[in-house]
Coordinates of C-alpha atoms and ligand atoms in Angstrom, one line a residue:
M1 CA 139.6 190.4 131.7
D2 CA 140.3 191.4 127.7
Q3 CA 143.7 191.4 126.3
E4 CA 144.8 194.9 127.2
D5 CA 143.9 194.6 130.8
R6 CA 145.6 191.0 131.0
Q7 CA 148.7 192.7 130.1
K8 CA 148.9 195.6 132.6
N9 CA 148.6 192.7 135.2
M10 CA 151.7 191.1 136.0
K11 CA 151.0 187.7 137.5
E12 CA 148.6 187.2 134.3
L13 CA 151.5 188.1 132.2
I14 CA 154.1 186.1 133.8
K15 CA 151.7 183.1 133.8
Q16 CA 150.6 183.4 130.1
L17 CA 154.9 183.5 129.6
A18 CA 156.3 180.9 132.2
E19 CA 154.1 178.1 131.0
V20 CA 154.9 178.0 127.7
W21 CA 157.1 175.1 126.5
G22 CA 160.6 176.4 125.6
P23 CA 163.8 174.7 126.9
S24 CA 167.8 176.4 125.4
G25 CA 168.0 176.1 121.8
Y26 CA 163.8 175.1 121.5
E27 CA 162.7 178.9 122.3
H28 CA 160.3 179.3 119.0
R29 CA 157.1 178.9 121.2
V30 CA 158.0 181.5 123.6
R31 CA 159.4 183.5 121.2
A32 CA 155.7 183.1 118.8
T33 CA 153.9 184.0 122.1
L34 CA 156.4 187.1 122.7
Q35 CA 156.1 188.6 119.2
A36 CA 152.0 188.4 119.7
M37 CA 151.9 190.2 122.9
V38 CA 154.6 193.0 122.0
A39 CA 153.1 193.6 118.4
P40 CA 151.1 196.9 119.5
Y41 CA 153.4 198.4 121.1
V42 CA 156.9 198.5 118.9
E43 CA 157.8 200.3 115.9
A44 CA 160.2 197.4 114.6
S45 CA 161.5 194.0 115.3
Y46 CA 163.5 191.4 113.6
V47 CA 164.7 187.9 114.6
D48 CA 168.8 187.2 114.2
G49 CA 170.3 184.4 112.8
L50 CA 170.2 183.0 116.4
G51 CA 166.8 183.2 117.2
N52 CA 166.5 186.1 119.6
L53 CA 163.6 188.5 118.8
I54 CA 164.9 192.5 118.8
V55 CA 162.0 195.2 119.5
R56 CA 162.6 198.5 118.8
V57 CA 160.5 201.8 120.1
G58 CA 161.7 205.7 119.9
N59 CA 164.4 207.0 117.9
G60 CA 165.9 210.0 120.2
G61 CA 168.7 210.2 122.4
K62 CA 171.0 207.2 122.2
K63 CA 170.7 203.7 121.9
I64 CA 169.9 201.6 124.9
L65 CA 169.2 197.9 124.9
F66 CA 167.8 195.8 127.7
A67 CA 168.1 191.9 127.5
A68 CA 165.6 188.8 128.8
H69 CA 165.9 185.2 127.9
M70 CA 163.4 183.5 127.1
D71 CA 164.8 179.8 127.4
Q72 CA 164.4 177.9 130.3
I73 CA 166.2 174.8 131.6
G74 CA 165.5 171.3 130.4
M75 CA 166.6 167.6 129.9
M76 CA 167.8 166.2 126.7
I77 CA 167.1 162.4 126.2
T78 CA 170.1 160.9 125.3
Y79 CA 169.2 156.8 125.3
R80 CA 166.5 154.8 125.1
E81 CA 166.3 151.5 127.2
P82 CA 165.0 148.3 125.6
S83 CA 162.6 148.5 128.4
G84 CA 161.4 151.8 127.1
F85 CA 162.7 154.2 130.2
L86 CA 164.6 157.3 128.8
R87 CA 167.9 158.7 130.0
F88 CA 168.9 162.3 129.8
S89 CA 171.2 165.1 130.2
P90 CA 170.8 168.6 131.5
I91 CA 170.2 171.3 129.5
G92 CA 171.5 173.9 131.7
G93 CA 171.5 173.9 135.2
L94 CA 169.2 170.9 136.0
L95 CA 169.7 170.2 140.1
R96 CA 169.0 166.9 141.1
P97 CA 167.4 167.2 144.2
T98 CA 164.3 168.7 142.6
L99 CA 163.9 165.7 140.0
V100 CA 162.3 162.7 141.8
G101 CA 158.7 162.1 141.2
Q102 CA 158.7 165.9 138.7
R103 CA 156.7 165.4 135.4
A104 CA 158.8 166.0 132.1
V105 CA 156.9 167.6 129.4
F106 CA 157.5 167.3 125.8
E107 CA 156.9 169.7 122.9
D108 CA 153.9 167.2 121.7
G109 CA 152.6 167.6 125.6
T110 CA 153.2 164.3 126.4
V111 CA 154.6 163.6 130.0
G112 CA 156.5 161.9 131.8
T113 CA 157.4 160.5 135.0
I114 CA 160.6 160.9 136.5
G115 CA 162.5 158.5 138.4
V116 CA 165.3 157.6 140.2
H117 CA 167.5 154.0 141.1
D118 CA 166.8 152.5 144.4
Q119 CA 164.0 154.9 145.7
W120 CA 163.6 153.1 148.2
G121 CA 166.8 152.6 149.3
T122 CA 170.0 154.5 148.3
A123 CA 168.2 157.2 146.8
R124 CA 166.5 158.2 150.2
T125 CA 169.3 159.5 151.6
H126 CA 172.3 160.0 148.6
L127 CA 170.9 160.9 145.1
P128 CA 172.9 159.2 142.4
D129 CA 174.7 161.5 139.6
L130 CA 172.1 162.1 136.3
D131 CA 172.4 158.8 135.2
G132 CA 171.0 157.4 137.9
F133 CA 167.7 159.2 136.9
F134 CA 165.1 158.2 134.4
I135 CA 161.7 159.3 132.5
D136 CA 158.8 157.1 132.4
V137 CA 156.5 157.1 129.2
S138 CA 155.0 154.0 129.2
D139 CA 151.6 153.4 128.4
G140 CA 151.4 156.7 126.8
Q141 CA 151.7 158.2 122.8
G142 CA 155.4 158.0 123.9
G143 CA 156.3 154.7 122.6
D144 CA 158.3 156.3 119.5
F145 CA 160.1 158.7 122.0
Q146 CA 163.8 158.6 121.1
H147 CA 167.3 160.3 122.1
G148 CA 167.7 163.7 120.7
Q149 CA 164.0 165.2 122.1
P150 CA 164.3 167.7 124.6
A151 CA 162.0 168.1 127.8
V152 CA 161.2 170.4 130.9
I153 CA 159.6 170.4 134.1
E154 CA 156.4 170.8 134.3
S155 CA 155.3 174.3 135.3
R156 CA 152.2 175.9 136.7
V157 CA 152.1 178.8 138.0
I158 CA 150.2 180.2 140.9
S159 CA 150.2 182.9 143.1
R160 CA 149.5 183.3 146.9
G161 CA 149.0 186.8 147.6
S162 CA 151.8 189.1 145.9
R163 CA 153.8 186.1 145.7
I164 CA 153.8 184.1 142.4
V165 CA 155.3 180.6 142.3
G166 CA 156.1 178.5 139.0
G167 CA 158.7 177.2 137.0
A168 CA 160.7 178.7 134.1
L169 CA 160.3 182.1 136.0
D170 CA 163.8 182.6 135.6
D171 CA 163.7 184.4 133.1
R172 CA 160.2 184.3 131.7
V173 CA 159.3 187.1 134.4
G174 CA 162.0 189.3 133.0
C175 CA 160.4 188.8 129.6
A176 CA 157.1 189.4 131.5
V177 CA 158.5 192.9 132.8
L178 CA 160.1 193.9 129.6
V179 CA 156.9 193.5 127.8
K180 CA 154.9 195.6 130.9
A181 CA 157.4 198.3 130.6
L182 CA 157.1 198.0 126.4
H183 CA 153.0 198.5 126.9
D184 CA 154.2 201.3 129.7
L185 CA 156.1 202.9 127.5
N186 CA 153.8 203.3 124.8
K187 CA 156.2 204.2 122.2
Q188 CA 156.9 207.2 123.5
C189 CA 160.6 207.4 125.1
A190 CA 163.4 210.0 125.0
N191 CA 166.1 207.2 123.8
T192 CA 166.1 205.0 121.0
V193 CA 165.0 201.5 123.3
Y194 CA 165.8 198.0 122.2
M195 CA 164.7 195.1 123.9
A196 CA 166.4 191.8 123.0
F197 CA 164.3 188.6 124.3
T198 CA 167.2 186.0 124.0
V199 CA 167.6 182.5 123.0
Q200 CA 170.3 179.5 125.1
E201 CA 171.3 181.9 128.4
E202 CA 171.2 178.5 130.2
V203 CA 173.5 177.1 128.3
G204 CA 176.2 179.7 128.3
E205 CA 174.5 182.9 127.2
R206 CA 175.2 182.2 123.7
G207 CA 172.6 184.1 122.4
A208 CA 173.3 187.6 124.1
A209 CA 176.1 188.3 122.1
P210 CA 174.8 188.6 118.6
A211 CA 171.7 190.4 119.9
T212 CA 173.9 192.8 120.9
F213 CA 175.9 192.8 118.0
G214 CA 173.1 193.9 115.8
V215 CA 172.0 196.9 117.8
Q216 CA 175.2 197.9 118.5
P217 CA 174.1 200.3 121.9
D218 CA 175.3 202.8 123.9
V219 CA 174.5 200.8 127.2
A220 CA 173.4 197.4 127.6
I221 CA 171.0 196.5 130.9
A222 CA 170.4 193.0 131.3
V223 CA 167.2 192.3 133.1
D224 CA 167.1 188.3 134.9
V225 CA 166.3 186.7 138.3
T226 CA 168.6 186.8 141.1
P227 CA 168.9 184.4 143.9
T228 CA 167.6 186.1 147.7
G229 CA 169.6 185.1 150.9
D230 CA 166.4 185.7 153.2
E231 CA 165.6 182.0 153.4
P232 CA 166.6 179.6 156.4
K233 CA 170.2 178.4 156.5
N234 CA 171.2 179.7 153.0
L235 CA 173.9 181.3 151.8
K236 CA 174.4 185.1 153.0
L237 CA 173.2 187.0 150.2
P238 CA 172.3 190.9 150.7
V239 CA 169.0 190.2 148.3
Q240 CA 165.8 189.9 150.1
L241 CA 162.1 189.0 148.1
G242 CA 159.8 191.9 148.4
A243 CA 162.6 194.5 149.0
G244 CA 162.5 196.1 145.4
T245 CA 164.6 195.7 142.4
A246 CA 168.1 194.9 142.7
I247 CA 170.6 197.3 140.9
K248 CA 173.9 194.5 139.8
I249 CA 177.0 195.6 141.3
Q250 CA 178.7 192.4 140.4
D251 CA 178.5 188.7 140.0
Q252 CA 180.8 185.9 138.5
G253 CA 180.5 187.2 135.3
L254 CA 180.3 191.1 135.1
L255 CA 181.7 194.1 137.1
V256 CA 179.3 197.2 137.0
S257 CA 181.4 200.3 136.4
P258 CA 181.2 202.6 139.2
A259 CA 179.6 205.3 136.0
V260 CA 176.9 202.7 135.0
Q261 CA 176.1 202.1 138.7
A262 CA 175.6 205.5 139.6
W263 CA 173.5 206.2 136.6
M264 CA 171.0 203.6 137.4
V265 CA 171.0 204.2 141.5
A266 CA 170.2 208.0 140.4
T267 CA 167.5 207.2 138.5
A268 CA 165.8 204.9 140.8
E269 CA 166.3 207.6 143.2
Q270 CA 164.7 210.1 141.0
H271 CA 161.7 208.2 140.3
E272 CA 161.6 207.1 144.0
I273 CA 161.8 203.1 143.1
R274 CA 162.7 200.7 146.0
Y275 CA 166.0 199.0 145.0
Q276 CA 168.6 197.1 146.6
R277 CA 172.1 196.9 145.7
E278 CA 173.0 193.3 144.3
V279 CA 176.4 191.4 144.5
L280 CA 176.4 187.8 143.7
H281 CA 179.5 185.5 144.2
M282 CA 177.7 182.9 142.3
G283 CA 176.0 183.0 138.6
R284 CA 176.1 184.9 135.5
T285 CA 173.8 186.2 133.3
D286 CA 173.9 187.8 129.6
A287 CA 175.2 190.8 131.0
T288 CA 178.5 188.6 130.7
Q289 CA 178.3 188.5 127.2
M290 CA 176.9 192.1 126.4
Q291 CA 179.6 194.1 127.7
L292 CA 182.1 192.1 125.1
V293 CA 180.8 192.8 122.1
G294 CA 182.3 195.3 119.7
R295 CA 184.7 197.6 121.0
G296 CA 183.1 196.9 124.8
I297 CA 179.6 198.2 125.4
P298 CA 178.7 199.7 129.1
T299 CA 176.6 197.2 130.8
G300 CA 174.5 196.8 133.5
A301 CA 171.9 194.2 135.3
V302 CA 168.5 194.9 136.9
S303 CA 167.3 191.7 138.9
I304 CA 164.1 190.2 139.9
P305 CA 164.8 188.9 143.3
C306 CA 163.9 185.1 143.2
R307 CA 163.9 182.3 146.0
Y308 CA 164.5 178.6 144.8
V309 CA 166.0 179.6 141.4
H310 CA 166.1 176.5 139.2
T311 CA 163.6 174.5 140.9
P312 CA 159.7 174.2 140.0
S313 CA 158.5 176.4 142.5
E314 CA 160.7 179.6 141.6
T315 CA 158.8 182.5 143.7
V316 CA 159.2 186.0 142.9
D317 CA 156.9 189.1 144.4
E318 CA 154.7 191.2 141.9
H319 CA 155.9 194.7 143.9
D320 CA 159.4 193.7 142.9
C321 CA 158.6 192.9 139.6
Y322 CA 156.7 196.6 139.2
Q323 CA 159.2 198.3 140.7
T324 CA 161.7 196.7 138.1
V325 CA 159.3 197.5 135.3
A326 CA 159.6 201.7 136.7
L327 CA 163.3 201.4 137.0
I328 CA 163.6 200.0 133.3
T329 CA 161.0 202.4 131.8
G330 CA 163.0 205.2 134.2
L331 CA 166.4 204.2 132.3
A332 CA 164.5 204.5 129.1
N333 CA 163.8 208.1 129.5
A334 CA 167.2 209.2 131.0
P335 CA 169.8 210.9 129.8
I336 CA 172.4 208.7 128.7
P337 CA 176.0 210.1 129.9
D338 CA 179.6 208.9 127.9
F339 CA 180.2 206.4 130.7
V340 CA 183.8 206.5 129.4
A341 CA 184.9 210.1 129.6
Ligands
ZN401 ZN1 168.0 183.1 134.1

């Protein structure tokens, strides 16, 4: 498979992006990977003062901004015990049940093992707070690891039929979808289309506002994963894996206006895109901050259904990814109404 073919294949694209090391605040490797990937498909690009990568294609119609975040959840070393074991705090929404026995990867490639206090005793039934966990980097090159160094949980992406499984799919799958959309647009679009690959979403959507301020779009769309409700005994959520892309109606940080909802739904139906209406009573995305920039920006969100979010085995379906790409290219070419008329 040559480079061009790889960029048409969603599984390959996701694997190339999701295995790159990049916790919040340390997105430089992801950004460099994306810059190389999108270079053939964009007309302009810049990196802003916070580290967001923003690219543009087209110069007609109105300005539309899509955003996907580059960062992944991780850990920050807070203290080194005299014995050499490392203590850590979370970067973003790290889930304690996912940690025991996992591998913590540092930027230089050193892999530590995550252990827990009293593994064979109380930890069998009751996980301690995060200060009851530690990282073991013994007998490696890690003798000089100190506080202030970040790490991520090891991510290896595999596929099982149409399912794609790995860590950091939140939100490298969103980044992959934007790369594929840029590829498919091939510098031809009715609107002036900006795509922002943002920093620090997992620690409170810190990159999204400056990225949006730099573009001043007429409409903004966040592209991120959303949890599904189709696993056994899980939360009652309407979105299902493999049932198409999701058009957000509401989450904890966003109420999409009826006008933006209607525009997105009409575009999906016009292109015969399989979609679901998403209502999420937990979590938020970059859209939370994008809508608040300047005098207010009409804002929506497109979501990729994902099981086991914030675990090392986040699971998406490639068909949902392709439907999401189709909706994004459809919106990039759609007439953009005055949402607040
Ligand atoms: Zn996310």
